[in-house]
Amino acid sequence: MRDRNEEIENILSSLDGLKPVSANPFLYEKIRNRMQAKPPVTQPVLKLALALSFILILNVFTWTQLNGNNSANSATNLIATEMGLNNSSYQY
């Protein structure tokens, strides 16, 4: 028990040589300047414009691909009608 008390006292006495922490004298000015500085708006706006233009190009490409297949769809519908596979020829 005595060894334990001595160890605790040694640890507590090691803190005697420490001096209090002092802040940088210009810290307040640095923080105030950063708070007053306005972030550049161009970076987020540029990213948003790029993303929206990519989505627009992708939509236009998809729309043209879907509308370009009308000839294939009409040929498929013609064959289905000739073979009697359309919905109007079902007999219940």
PDB file of N, CA and C in Angstrom:
ATOM      1  N   MET A   1       0.813  -1.179   0.000  1.00  0.00           N
ATOM      2  CA  MET A   1       0.000   0.000   0.000  1.00  0.00           C
ATOM      3  C   MET A   1       0.867   1.257   0.000  1.00  0.00           C
ATOM      4  N   ARG A   2       1.986   1.142   0.723  1.00  0.00           N
ATOM      5  CA  ARG A   2       2.871   2.291   0.809  1.00  0.00           C
ATOM      6  C   ARG A   2       3.496   2.608  -0.545  1.00  0.00           C
ATOM      7  N   ASP A   3       3.859   1.573  -1.304  1.00  0.00           N
ATOM      8  CA  ASP A   3       4.434   1.766  -2.637  1.00  0.00           C
ATOM      9  C   ASP A   3       3.443   2.460  -3.564  1.00  0.00           C
ATOM     10  N   ARG A   4       2.216   2.111  -3.392  1.00  0.00           N
ATOM     11  CA  ARG A   4       1.181   2.703  -4.235  1.00  0.00           C
ATOM     12  C   ARG A   4       1.023   4.191  -3.918  1.00  0.00           C
ATOM     13  N   ASN A   5       1.034   4.535  -2.649  1.00  0.00           N
ATOM     14  CA  ASN A   5       0.936   5.940  -2.239  1.00  0.00           C
ATOM     15  C   ASN A   5       2.145   6.743  -2.703  1.00  0.00           C
ATOM     16  N   GLU A   6       3.317   6.141  -2.637  1.00  0.00           N
ATOM     17  CA  GLU A   6       4.527   6.819  -3.106  1.00  0.00           C
ATOM     18  C   GLU A   6       4.467   7.057  -4.614  1.00  0.00           C
ATOM     19  N   GLU A   7       3.940   6.080  -5.322  1.00  0.00           N
ATOM     20  CA  GLU A   7       3.825   6.215  -6.767  1.00  0.00           C
ATOM     21  C   GLU A   7       2.843   7.346  -7.121  1.00  0.00           C
ATOM     22  N   ILE A   8       1.762   7.415  -6.419  1.00  0.00           N
ATOM     23  CA  ILE A   8       0.787   8.482  -6.660  1.00  0.00           C
ATOM     24  C   ILE A   8       1.397   9.843  -6.346  1.00  0.00           C
ATOM     25  N   GLU A   9       2.127   9.942  -5.266  1.00  0.00           N
ATOM     26  CA  GLU A   9       2.782  11.207  -4.893  1.00  0.00           C
ATOM     27  C   GLU A   9       3.818  11.608  -5.934  1.00  0.00           C
ATOM     28  N   ASN A  10       4.546  10.641  -6.467  1.00  0.00           N
ATOM     29  CA  ASN A  10       5.544  10.940  -7.510  1.00  0.00           C
ATOM     30  C   ASN A  10       4.869  11.481  -8.777  1.00  0.00           C
ATOM     31  N   ILE A  11       3.756  10.875  -9.108  1.00  0.00           N
ATOM     32  CA  ILE A  11       3.034  11.342 -10.300  1.00  0.00           C
ATOM     33  C   ILE A  11       2.513  12.755 -10.081  1.00  0.00           C
ATOM     34  N   LEU A  12       1.939  13.009  -8.930  1.00  0.00           N
ATOM     35  CA  LEU A  12       1.408  14.345  -8.644  1.00  0.00           C
ATOM     36  C   LEU A  12       2.515  15.392  -8.529  1.00  0.00           C
ATOM     37  N   SER A  13       3.669  15.015  -8.015  1.00  0.00           N
ATOM     38  CA  SER A  13       4.759  15.979  -7.889  1.00  0.00           C
ATOM     39  C   SER A  13       5.405  16.277  -9.244  1.00  0.00           C
ATOM     40  N   SER A  14       5.233  15.382 -10.221  1.00  0.00           N
ATOM     41  CA  SER A  14       5.796  15.645 -11.538  1.00  0.00           C
ATOM     42  C   SER A  14       5.057  16.784 -12.239  1.00  0.00           C
ATOM     43  N   LEU A  15       3.873  17.091 -11.799  1.00  0.00           N
ATOM     44  CA  LEU A  15       3.093  18.178 -12.392  1.00  0.00           C
ATOM     45  C   LEU A  15       3.501  19.552 -11.863  1.00  0.00           C
ATOM     46  N   ASP A  16       4.333  19.607 -10.837  1.00  0.00           N
ATOM     47  CA  ASP A  16       4.722  20.887 -10.233  1.00  0.00           C
ATOM     48  C   ASP A  16       5.556  21.750 -11.169  1.00  0.00           C
ATOM     49  N   GLY A  17       6.328  21.162 -12.039  1.00  0.00           N
ATOM     50  CA  GLY A  17       7.206  21.922 -12.913  1.00  0.00           C
ATOM     51  C   GLY A  17       6.522  22.487 -14.149  1.00  0.00           C
ATOM     52  N   LEU A  18       5.273  22.157 -14.365  1.00  0.00           N
ATOM     53  CA  LEU A  18       4.581  22.622 -15.557  1.00  0.00           C
ATOM     54  C   LEU A  18       4.123  24.063 -15.391  1.00  0.00           C
ATOM     55  N   LYS A  19       4.214  24.811 -16.480  1.00  0.00           N
ATOM     56  CA  LYS A  19       3.705  26.179 -16.455  1.00  0.00           C
ATOM     57  C   LYS A  19       2.401  26.228 -17.249  1.00  0.00           C
ATOM     58  N   PRO A  20       1.544  27.157 -16.974  1.00  0.00           N
ATOM     59  CA  PRO A  20       0.240  27.207 -17.648  1.00  0.00           C
ATOM     60  C   PRO A  20       0.392  27.476 -19.144  1.00  0.00           C
ATOM     61  N   VAL A  21      -0.561  27.016 -19.886  1.00  0.00           N
ATOM     62  CA  VAL A  21      -0.544  27.160 -21.334  1.00  0.00           C
ATOM     63  C   VAL A  21      -0.905  28.590 -21.691  1.00  0.00           C
ATOM     64  N   SER A  22      -0.143  29.150 -22.609  1.00  0.00           N
ATOM     65  CA  SER A  22      -0.459  30.507 -23.061  1.00  0.00           C
ATOM     66  C   SER A  22      -0.871  30.454 -24.524  1.00  0.00           C
ATOM     67  N   ALA A  23      -1.880  31.215 -24.865  1.00  0.00           N
ATOM     68  CA  ALA A  23      -2.386  31.223 -26.235  1.00  0.00           C
ATOM     69  C   ALA A  23      -1.548  32.160 -27.093  1.00  0.00           C
ATOM     70  N   ASN A  24      -1.581  31.916 -28.373  1.00  0.00           N
ATOM     71  CA  ASN A  24      -0.909  32.774 -29.332  1.00  0.00           C
ATOM     72  C   ASN A  24      -1.565  34.159 -29.277  1.00  0.00           C
ATOM     73  N   PRO A  25      -0.806  35.232 -29.167  1.00  0.00           N
ATOM     74  CA  PRO A  25      -1.417  36.558 -29.051  1.00  0.00           C
ATOM     75  C   PRO A  25      -2.195  36.973 -30.300  1.00  0.00           C
ATOM     76  N   PHE A  26      -1.891  36.386 -31.440  1.00  0.00           N
ATOM     77  CA  PHE A  26      -2.579  36.744 -32.673  1.00  0.00           C
ATOM     78  C   PHE A  26      -3.708  35.761 -33.024  1.00  0.00           C
ATOM     79  N   LEU A  27      -4.010  34.851 -32.113  1.00  0.00           N
ATOM     80  CA  LEU A  27      -5.027  33.844 -32.385  1.00  0.00           C
ATOM     81  C   LEU A  27      -6.398  34.472 -32.603  1.00  0.00           C
ATOM     82  N   TYR A  28      -6.769  35.409 -31.778  1.00  0.00           N
ATOM     83  CA  TYR A  28      -8.071  36.063 -31.908  1.00  0.00           C
ATOM     84  C   TYR A  28      -8.191  36.761 -33.261  1.00  0.00           C
ATOM     85  N   GLU A  29      -7.144  37.431 -33.693  1.00  0.00           N
ATOM     86  CA  GLU A  29      -7.172  38.137 -34.984  1.00  0.00           C
ATOM     87  C   GLU A  29      -7.287  37.144 -36.149  1.00  0.00           C
ATOM     88  N   LYS A  30      -6.584  36.024 -36.056  1.00  0.00           N
ATOM     89  CA  LYS A  30      -6.662  35.013 -37.107  1.00  0.00           C
ATOM     90  C   LYS A  30      -8.081  34.456 -37.223  1.00  0.00           C
ATOM     91  N   ILE A  31      -8.678  34.156 -36.081  1.00  0.00           N
ATOM     92  CA  ILE A  31     -10.036  33.615 -36.086  1.00  0.00           C
ATOM     93  C   ILE A  31     -11.011  34.639 -36.635  1.00  0.00           C
ATOM     94  N   ARG A  32     -10.877  35.874 -36.224  1.00  0.00           N
ATOM     95  CA  ARG A  32     -11.783  36.936 -36.685  1.00  0.00           C
ATOM     96  C   ARG A  32     -11.653  37.166 -38.200  1.00  0.00           C
ATOM     97  N   ASN A  33     -10.432  37.146 -38.709  1.00  0.00           N
ATOM     98  CA  ASN A  33     -10.224  37.316 -40.149  1.00  0.00           C
ATOM     99  C   ASN A  33     -10.817  36.162 -40.950  1.00  0.00           C
ATOM    100  N   ARG A  34     -10.679  34.951 -40.447  1.00  0.00           N
ATOM    101  CA  ARG A  34     -11.247  33.804 -41.157  1.00  0.00           C
ATOM    102  C   ARG A  34     -12.764  33.824 -41.124  1.00  0.00           C
ATOM    103  N   MET A  35     -13.342  34.299 -40.049  1.00  0.00           N
ATOM    104  CA  MET A  35     -14.796  34.376 -39.972  1.00  0.00           C
ATOM    105  C   MET A  35     -15.337  35.448 -40.909  1.00  0.00           C
ATOM    106  N   GLN A  36     -14.603  36.528 -41.103  1.00  0.00           N
ATOM    107  CA  GLN A  36     -15.062  37.615 -41.955  1.00  0.00           C
ATOM    108  C   GLN A  36     -14.795  37.342 -43.435  1.00  0.00           C
ATOM    109  N   ALA A  37     -13.845  36.494 -43.731  1.00  0.00           N
ATOM    110  CA  ALA A  37     -13.516  36.200 -45.125  1.00  0.00           C
ATOM    111  C   ALA A  37     -14.645  35.392 -45.753  1.00  0.00           C
ATOM    112  N   LYS A  38     -15.028  35.773 -46.962  1.00  0.00           N
ATOM    113  CA  LYS A  38     -16.090  35.060 -47.665  1.00  0.00           C
ATOM    114  C   LYS A  38     -15.449  33.983 -48.529  1.00  0.00           C
ATOM    115  N   PRO A  39     -15.988  32.761 -48.472  1.00  0.00           N
ATOM    116  CA  PRO A  39     -15.421  31.695 -49.312  1.00  0.00           C
ATOM    117  C   PRO A  39     -15.759  31.952 -50.772  1.00  0.00           C
ATOM    118  N   PRO A  40     -14.889  31.551 -51.670  1.00  0.00           N
ATOM    119  CA  PRO A  40     -15.181  31.743 -53.094  1.00  0.00           C
ATOM    120  C   PRO A  40     -16.387  30.903 -53.511  1.00  0.00           C
ATOM    121  N   VAL A  41     -17.302  31.523 -54.215  1.00  0.00           N
ATOM    122  CA  VAL A  41     -18.543  30.866 -54.602  1.00  0.00           C
ATOM    123  C   VAL A  41     -18.374  30.109 -55.916  1.00  0.00           C
ATOM    124  N   THR A  42     -17.357  30.420 -56.666  1.00  0.00           N
ATOM    125  CA  THR A  42     -17.208  29.840 -57.999  1.00  0.00           C
ATOM    126  C   THR A  42     -17.003  28.331 -57.965  1.00  0.00           C
ATOM    127  N   GLN A  43     -16.326  27.815 -56.971  1.00  0.00           N
ATOM    128  CA  GLN A  43     -16.032  26.377 -56.929  1.00  0.00           C
ATOM    129  C   GLN A  43     -17.310  25.545 -56.814  1.00  0.00           C
ATOM    130  N   PRO A  44     -18.202  25.774 -55.844  1.00  0.00           N
ATOM    131  CA  PRO A  44     -19.417  24.955 -55.776  1.00  0.00           C
ATOM    132  C   PRO A  44     -20.338  25.173 -56.977  1.00  0.00           C
ATOM    133  N   VAL A  45     -20.406  26.406 -57.480  1.00  0.00           N
ATOM    134  CA  VAL A  45     -21.268  26.679 -58.633  1.00  0.00           C
ATOM    135  C   VAL A  45     -20.746  25.946 -59.858  1.00  0.00           C
ATOM    136  N   LEU A  46     -19.452  25.907 -60.022  1.00  0.00           N
ATOM    137  CA  LEU A  46     -18.863  25.191 -61.156  1.00  0.00           C
ATOM    138  C   LEU A  46     -19.143  23.697 -61.070  1.00  0.00           C
ATOM    139  N   LYS A  47     -19.015  23.127 -59.894  1.00  0.00           N
ATOM    140  CA  LYS A  47     -19.298  21.700 -59.724  1.00  0.00           C
ATOM    141  C   LYS A  47     -20.760  21.392 -60.011  1.00  0.00           C
ATOM    142  N   LEU A  48     -21.656  22.248 -59.540  1.00  0.00           N
ATOM    143  CA  LEU A  48     -23.080  22.052 -59.784  1.00  0.00           C
ATOM    144  C   LEU A  48     -23.402  22.163 -61.273  1.00  0.00           C
ATOM    145  N   ALA A  49     -22.798  23.138 -61.944  1.00  0.00           N
ATOM    146  CA  ALA A  49     -23.037  23.309 -63.378  1.00  0.00           C
ATOM    147  C   ALA A  49     -22.536  22.096 -64.163  1.00  0.00           C
ATOM    148  N   LEU A  50     -21.392  21.566 -63.792  1.00  0.00           N
ATOM    149  CA  LEU A  50     -20.869  20.375 -64.462  1.00  0.00           C
ATOM    150  C   LEU A  50     -21.773  19.167 -64.251  1.00  0.00           C
ATOM    151  N   ALA A  51     -22.246  18.989 -63.030  1.00  0.00           N
ATOM    152  CA  ALA A  51     -23.124  17.852 -62.742  1.00  0.00           C
ATOM    153  C   ALA A  51     -24.439  17.965 -63.507  1.00  0.00           C
ATOM    154  N   LEU A  52     -25.022  19.155 -63.524  1.00  0.00           N
ATOM    155  CA  LEU A  52     -26.286  19.341 -64.236  1.00  0.00           C
ATOM    156  C   LEU A  52     -26.121  19.179 -65.741  1.00  0.00           C
ATOM    157  N   SER A  53     -25.020  19.665 -66.292  1.00  0.00           N
ATOM    158  CA  SER A  53     -24.798  19.500 -67.728  1.00  0.00           C
ATOM    159  C   SER A  53     -24.574  18.030 -68.076  1.00  0.00           C
ATOM    160  N   PHE A  54     -23.898  17.287 -67.220  1.00  0.00           N
ATOM    161  CA  PHE A  54     -23.707  15.856 -67.452  1.00  0.00           C
ATOM    162  C   PHE A  54     -25.051  15.129 -67.451  1.00  0.00           C
ATOM    163  N   ILE A  55     -25.911  15.461 -66.485  1.00  0.00           N
ATOM    164  CA  ILE A  55     -27.231  14.837 -66.421  1.00  0.00           C
ATOM    165  C   ILE A  55     -28.050  15.202 -67.648  1.00  0.00           C
ATOM    166  N   LEU A  56     -27.972  16.453 -68.099  1.00  0.00           N
ATOM    167  CA  LEU A  56     -28.712  16.881 -69.281  1.00  0.00           C
ATOM    168  C   LEU A  56     -28.237  16.133 -70.527  1.00  0.00           C
ATOM    169  N   ILE A  57     -26.934  16.005 -70.694  1.00  0.00           N
ATOM    170  CA  ILE A  57     -26.387  15.279 -71.851  1.00  0.00           C
ATOM    171  C   ILE A  57     -26.803  13.811 -71.803  1.00  0.00           C
ATOM    172  N   LEU A  58     -26.776  13.219 -70.629  1.00  0.00           N
ATOM    173  CA  LEU A  58     -27.185  11.825 -70.472  1.00  0.00           C
ATOM    174  C   LEU A  58     -28.663  11.651 -70.810  1.00  0.00           C
ATOM    175  N   ASN A  59     -29.507  12.587 -70.382  1.00  0.00           N
ATOM    176  CA  ASN A  59     -30.933  12.505 -70.692  1.00  0.00           C
ATOM    177  C   ASN A  59     -31.192  12.665 -72.185  1.00  0.00           C
ATOM    178  N   VAL A  60     -30.517  13.595 -72.822  1.00  0.00           N
ATOM    179  CA  VAL A  60     -30.700  13.790 -74.263  1.00  0.00           C
ATOM    180  C   VAL A  60     -30.241  12.552 -75.023  1.00  0.00           C
ATOM    181  N   PHE A  61     -29.122  11.992 -74.647  1.00  0.00           N
ATOM    182  CA  PHE A  61     -28.620  10.783 -75.294  1.00  0.00           C
ATOM    183  C   PHE A  61     -29.610   9.622 -75.137  1.00  0.00           C
ATOM    184  N   THR A  62     -30.134   9.442 -73.932  1.00  0.00           N
ATOM    185  CA  THR A  62     -31.100   8.373 -73.682  1.00  0.00           C
ATOM    186  C   THR A  62     -32.377   8.594 -74.477  1.00  0.00           C
ATOM    187  N   TRP A  63     -32.848   9.823 -74.523  1.00  0.00           N
ATOM    188  CA  TRP A  63     -34.079  10.134 -75.255  1.00  0.00           C
ATOM    189  C   TRP A  63     -33.912   9.852 -76.747  1.00  0.00           C
ATOM    190  N   THR A  64     -32.756  10.236 -77.296  1.00  0.00           N
ATOM    191  CA  THR A  64     -32.541   9.980 -78.722  1.00  0.00           C
ATOM    192  C   THR A  64     -32.413   8.492 -78.996  1.00  0.00           C
ATOM    193  N   GLN A  65     -31.827   7.746 -78.098  1.00  0.00           N
ATOM    194  CA  GLN A  65     -31.702   6.299 -78.293  1.00  0.00           C
ATOM    195  C   GLN A  65     -33.061   5.622 -78.224  1.00  0.00           C
ATOM    196  N   LEU A  66     -33.915   6.059 -77.308  1.00  0.00           N
ATOM    197  CA  LEU A  66     -35.236   5.451 -77.191  1.00  0.00           C
ATOM    198  C   LEU A  66     -36.133   5.814 -78.372  1.00  0.00           C
ATOM    199  N   ASN A  67     -36.036   7.027 -78.861  1.00  0.00           N
ATOM    200  CA  ASN A  67     -36.856   7.440 -79.991  1.00  0.00           C
ATOM    201  C   ASN A  67     -36.293   6.919 -81.308  1.00  0.00           C
ATOM    202  N   GLY A  68     -35.047   6.560 -81.358  1.00  0.00           N
ATOM    203  CA  GLY A  68     -34.433   6.034 -82.567  1.00  0.00           C
ATOM    204  C   GLY A  68     -34.833   4.593 -82.853  1.00  0.00           C
ATOM    205  N   ASN A  69     -35.360   3.901 -81.858  1.00  0.00           N
ATOM    206  CA  ASN A  69     -35.728   2.492 -82.018  1.00  0.00           C
ATOM    207  C   ASN A  69     -37.173   2.328 -82.476  1.00  0.00           C
ATOM    208  N   ASN A  70     -37.819   3.364 -82.991  1.00  0.00           N
ATOM    209  CA  ASN A  70     -39.203   3.254 -83.431  1.00  0.00           C
ATOM    210  C   ASN A  70     -39.338   2.300 -84.613  1.00  0.00           C
ATOM    211  N   SER A  71     -38.350   2.263 -85.493  1.00  0.00           N
ATOM    212  CA  SER A  71     -38.424   1.354 -86.637  1.00  0.00           C
ATOM    213  C   SER A  71     -38.372  -0.098 -86.179  1.00  0.00           C
ATOM    214  N   ALA A  72     -37.571  -0.389 -85.171  1.00  0.00           N
ATOM    215  CA  ALA A  72     -37.499  -1.750 -84.641  1.00  0.00           C
ATOM    216  C   ALA A  72     -38.803  -2.111 -83.946  1.00  0.00           C
ATOM    217  N   ASN A  73     -39.374  -1.150 -83.208  1.00  0.00           N
ATOM    218  CA  ASN A  73     -40.638  -1.406 -82.527  1.00  0.00           C
ATOM    219  C   ASN A  73     -41.766  -1.617 -83.524  1.00  0.00           C
ATOM    220  N   SER A  74     -41.794  -0.833 -84.595  1.00  0.00           N
ATOM    221  CA  SER A  74     -42.861  -0.989 -85.581  1.00  0.00           C
ATOM    222  C   SER A  74     -42.738  -2.322 -86.303  1.00  0.00           C
ATOM    223  N   ALA A  75     -41.519  -2.774 -86.579  1.00  0.00           N
ATOM    224  CA  ALA A  75     -41.327  -4.079 -87.215  1.00  0.00           C
ATOM    225  C   ALA A  75     -41.775  -5.190 -86.282  1.00  0.00           C
ATOM    226  N   THR A  76     -41.486  -5.061 -85.006  1.00  0.00           N
ATOM    227  CA  THR A  76     -41.903  -6.060 -84.031  1.00  0.00           C
ATOM    228  C   THR A  76     -43.422  -6.095 -83.925  1.00  0.00           C
ATOM    229  N   ASN A  77     -44.048  -4.923 -83.906  1.00  0.00           N
ATOM    230  CA  ASN A  77     -45.506  -4.867 -83.838  1.00  0.00           C
ATOM    231  C   ASN A  77     -46.136  -5.464 -85.096  1.00  0.00           C
ATOM    232  N   LEU A  78     -45.554  -5.241 -86.263  1.00  0.00           N
ATOM    233  CA  LEU A  78     -46.072  -5.792 -87.522  1.00  0.00           C
ATOM    234  C   LEU A  78     -46.026  -7.311 -87.507  1.00  0.00           C
ATOM    235  N   ILE A  79     -44.916  -7.857 -87.043  1.00  0.00           N
ATOM    236  CA  ILE A  79     -44.774  -9.318 -86.980  1.00  0.00           C
ATOM    237  C   ILE A  79     -45.753  -9.894 -85.967  1.00  0.00           C
ATOM    238  N   ALA A  80     -45.908  -9.224 -84.811  1.00  0.00           N
ATOM    239  CA  ALA A  80     -46.834  -9.713 -83.792  1.00  0.00           C
ATOM    240  C   ALA A  80     -48.264  -9.675 -84.299  1.00  0.00           C
ATOM    241  N   THR A  81     -48.625  -8.663 -85.063  1.00  0.00           N
ATOM    242  CA  THR A  81     -49.980  -8.573 -85.614  1.00  0.00           C
ATOM    243  C   THR A  81     -50.206  -9.665 -86.649  1.00  0.00           C
ATOM    244  N   GLU A  82     -49.224  -9.915 -87.501  1.00  0.00           N
ATOM    245  CA  GLU A  82     -49.373 -10.948 -88.527  1.00  0.00           C
ATOM    246  C   GLU A  82     -49.482 -12.335 -87.925  1.00  0.00           C
ATOM    247  N   MET A  83     -48.815 -12.557 -86.810  1.00  0.00           N
ATOM    248  CA  MET A  83     -48.866 -13.874 -86.175  1.00  0.00           C
ATOM    249  C   MET A  83     -50.039 -13.987 -85.210  1.00  0.00           C
ATOM    250  N   GLY A  84     -50.780 -12.898 -85.027  1.00  0.00           N
ATOM    251  CA  GLY A  84     -51.931 -12.943 -84.125  1.00  0.00           C
ATOM    252  C   GLY A  84     -51.545 -12.898 -82.660  1.00  0.00           C
ATOM    253  N   LEU A  85     -50.426 -12.238 -82.333  1.00  0.00           N
ATOM    254  CA  LEU A  85     -49.957 -12.177 -80.947  1.00  0.00           C
ATOM    255  C   LEU A  85     -50.342 -10.896 -80.236  1.00  0.00           C
ATOM    256  N   ASN A  86     -51.089 -10.026 -80.879  1.00  0.00           N
ATOM    257  CA  ASN A  86     -51.454  -8.782 -80.205  1.00  0.00           C
ATOM    258  C   ASN A  86     -52.658  -9.010 -79.298  1.00  0.00           C
ATOM    259  N   ASN A  87     -52.951  -8.080 -78.450  1.00  0.00           N
ATOM    260  CA  ASN A  87     -53.985  -8.248 -77.430  1.00  0.00           C
ATOM    261  C   ASN A  87     -55.392  -8.297 -78.018  1.00  0.00           C
ATOM    262  N   SER A  88     -55.623  -7.692 -79.162  1.00  0.00           N
ATOM    263  CA  SER A  88     -56.967  -7.624 -79.692  1.00  0.00           C
ATOM    264  C   SER A  88     -57.459  -8.965 -80.254  1.00  0.00           C
ATOM    265  N   SER A  89     -56.592  -9.923 -80.462  1.00  0.00           N
ATOM    266  CA  SER A  89     -57.010 -11.179 -81.056  1.00  0.00           C
ATOM    267  C   SER A  89     -57.237 -12.304 -80.052  1.00  0.00           C
ATOM    268  N   TYR A  90     -57.133 -11.991 -78.774  1.00  0.00           N
ATOM    269  CA  TYR A  90     -57.358 -13.046 -77.770  1.00  0.00           C
ATOM    270  C   TYR A  90     -58.823 -13.439 -77.742  1.00  0.00           C
ATOM    271  N   GLN A  91     -59.080 -14.722 -77.666  1.00  0.00           N
ATOM    272  CA  GLN A  91     -60.451 -15.205 -77.566  1.00  0.00           C
ATOM    273  C   GLN A  91     -60.613 -15.863 -76.209  1.00  0.00           C
ATOM    274  N   TYR A  92     -61.558 -15.378 -75.477  1.00  0.00           N
ATOM    275  CA  TYR A  92     -61.757 -15.885 -74.119  1.00  0.00           C
ATOM    276  C   TYR A  92     -62.841 -16.913 -74.079  1.00  0.00           C
TER     277      TYR A  92
END
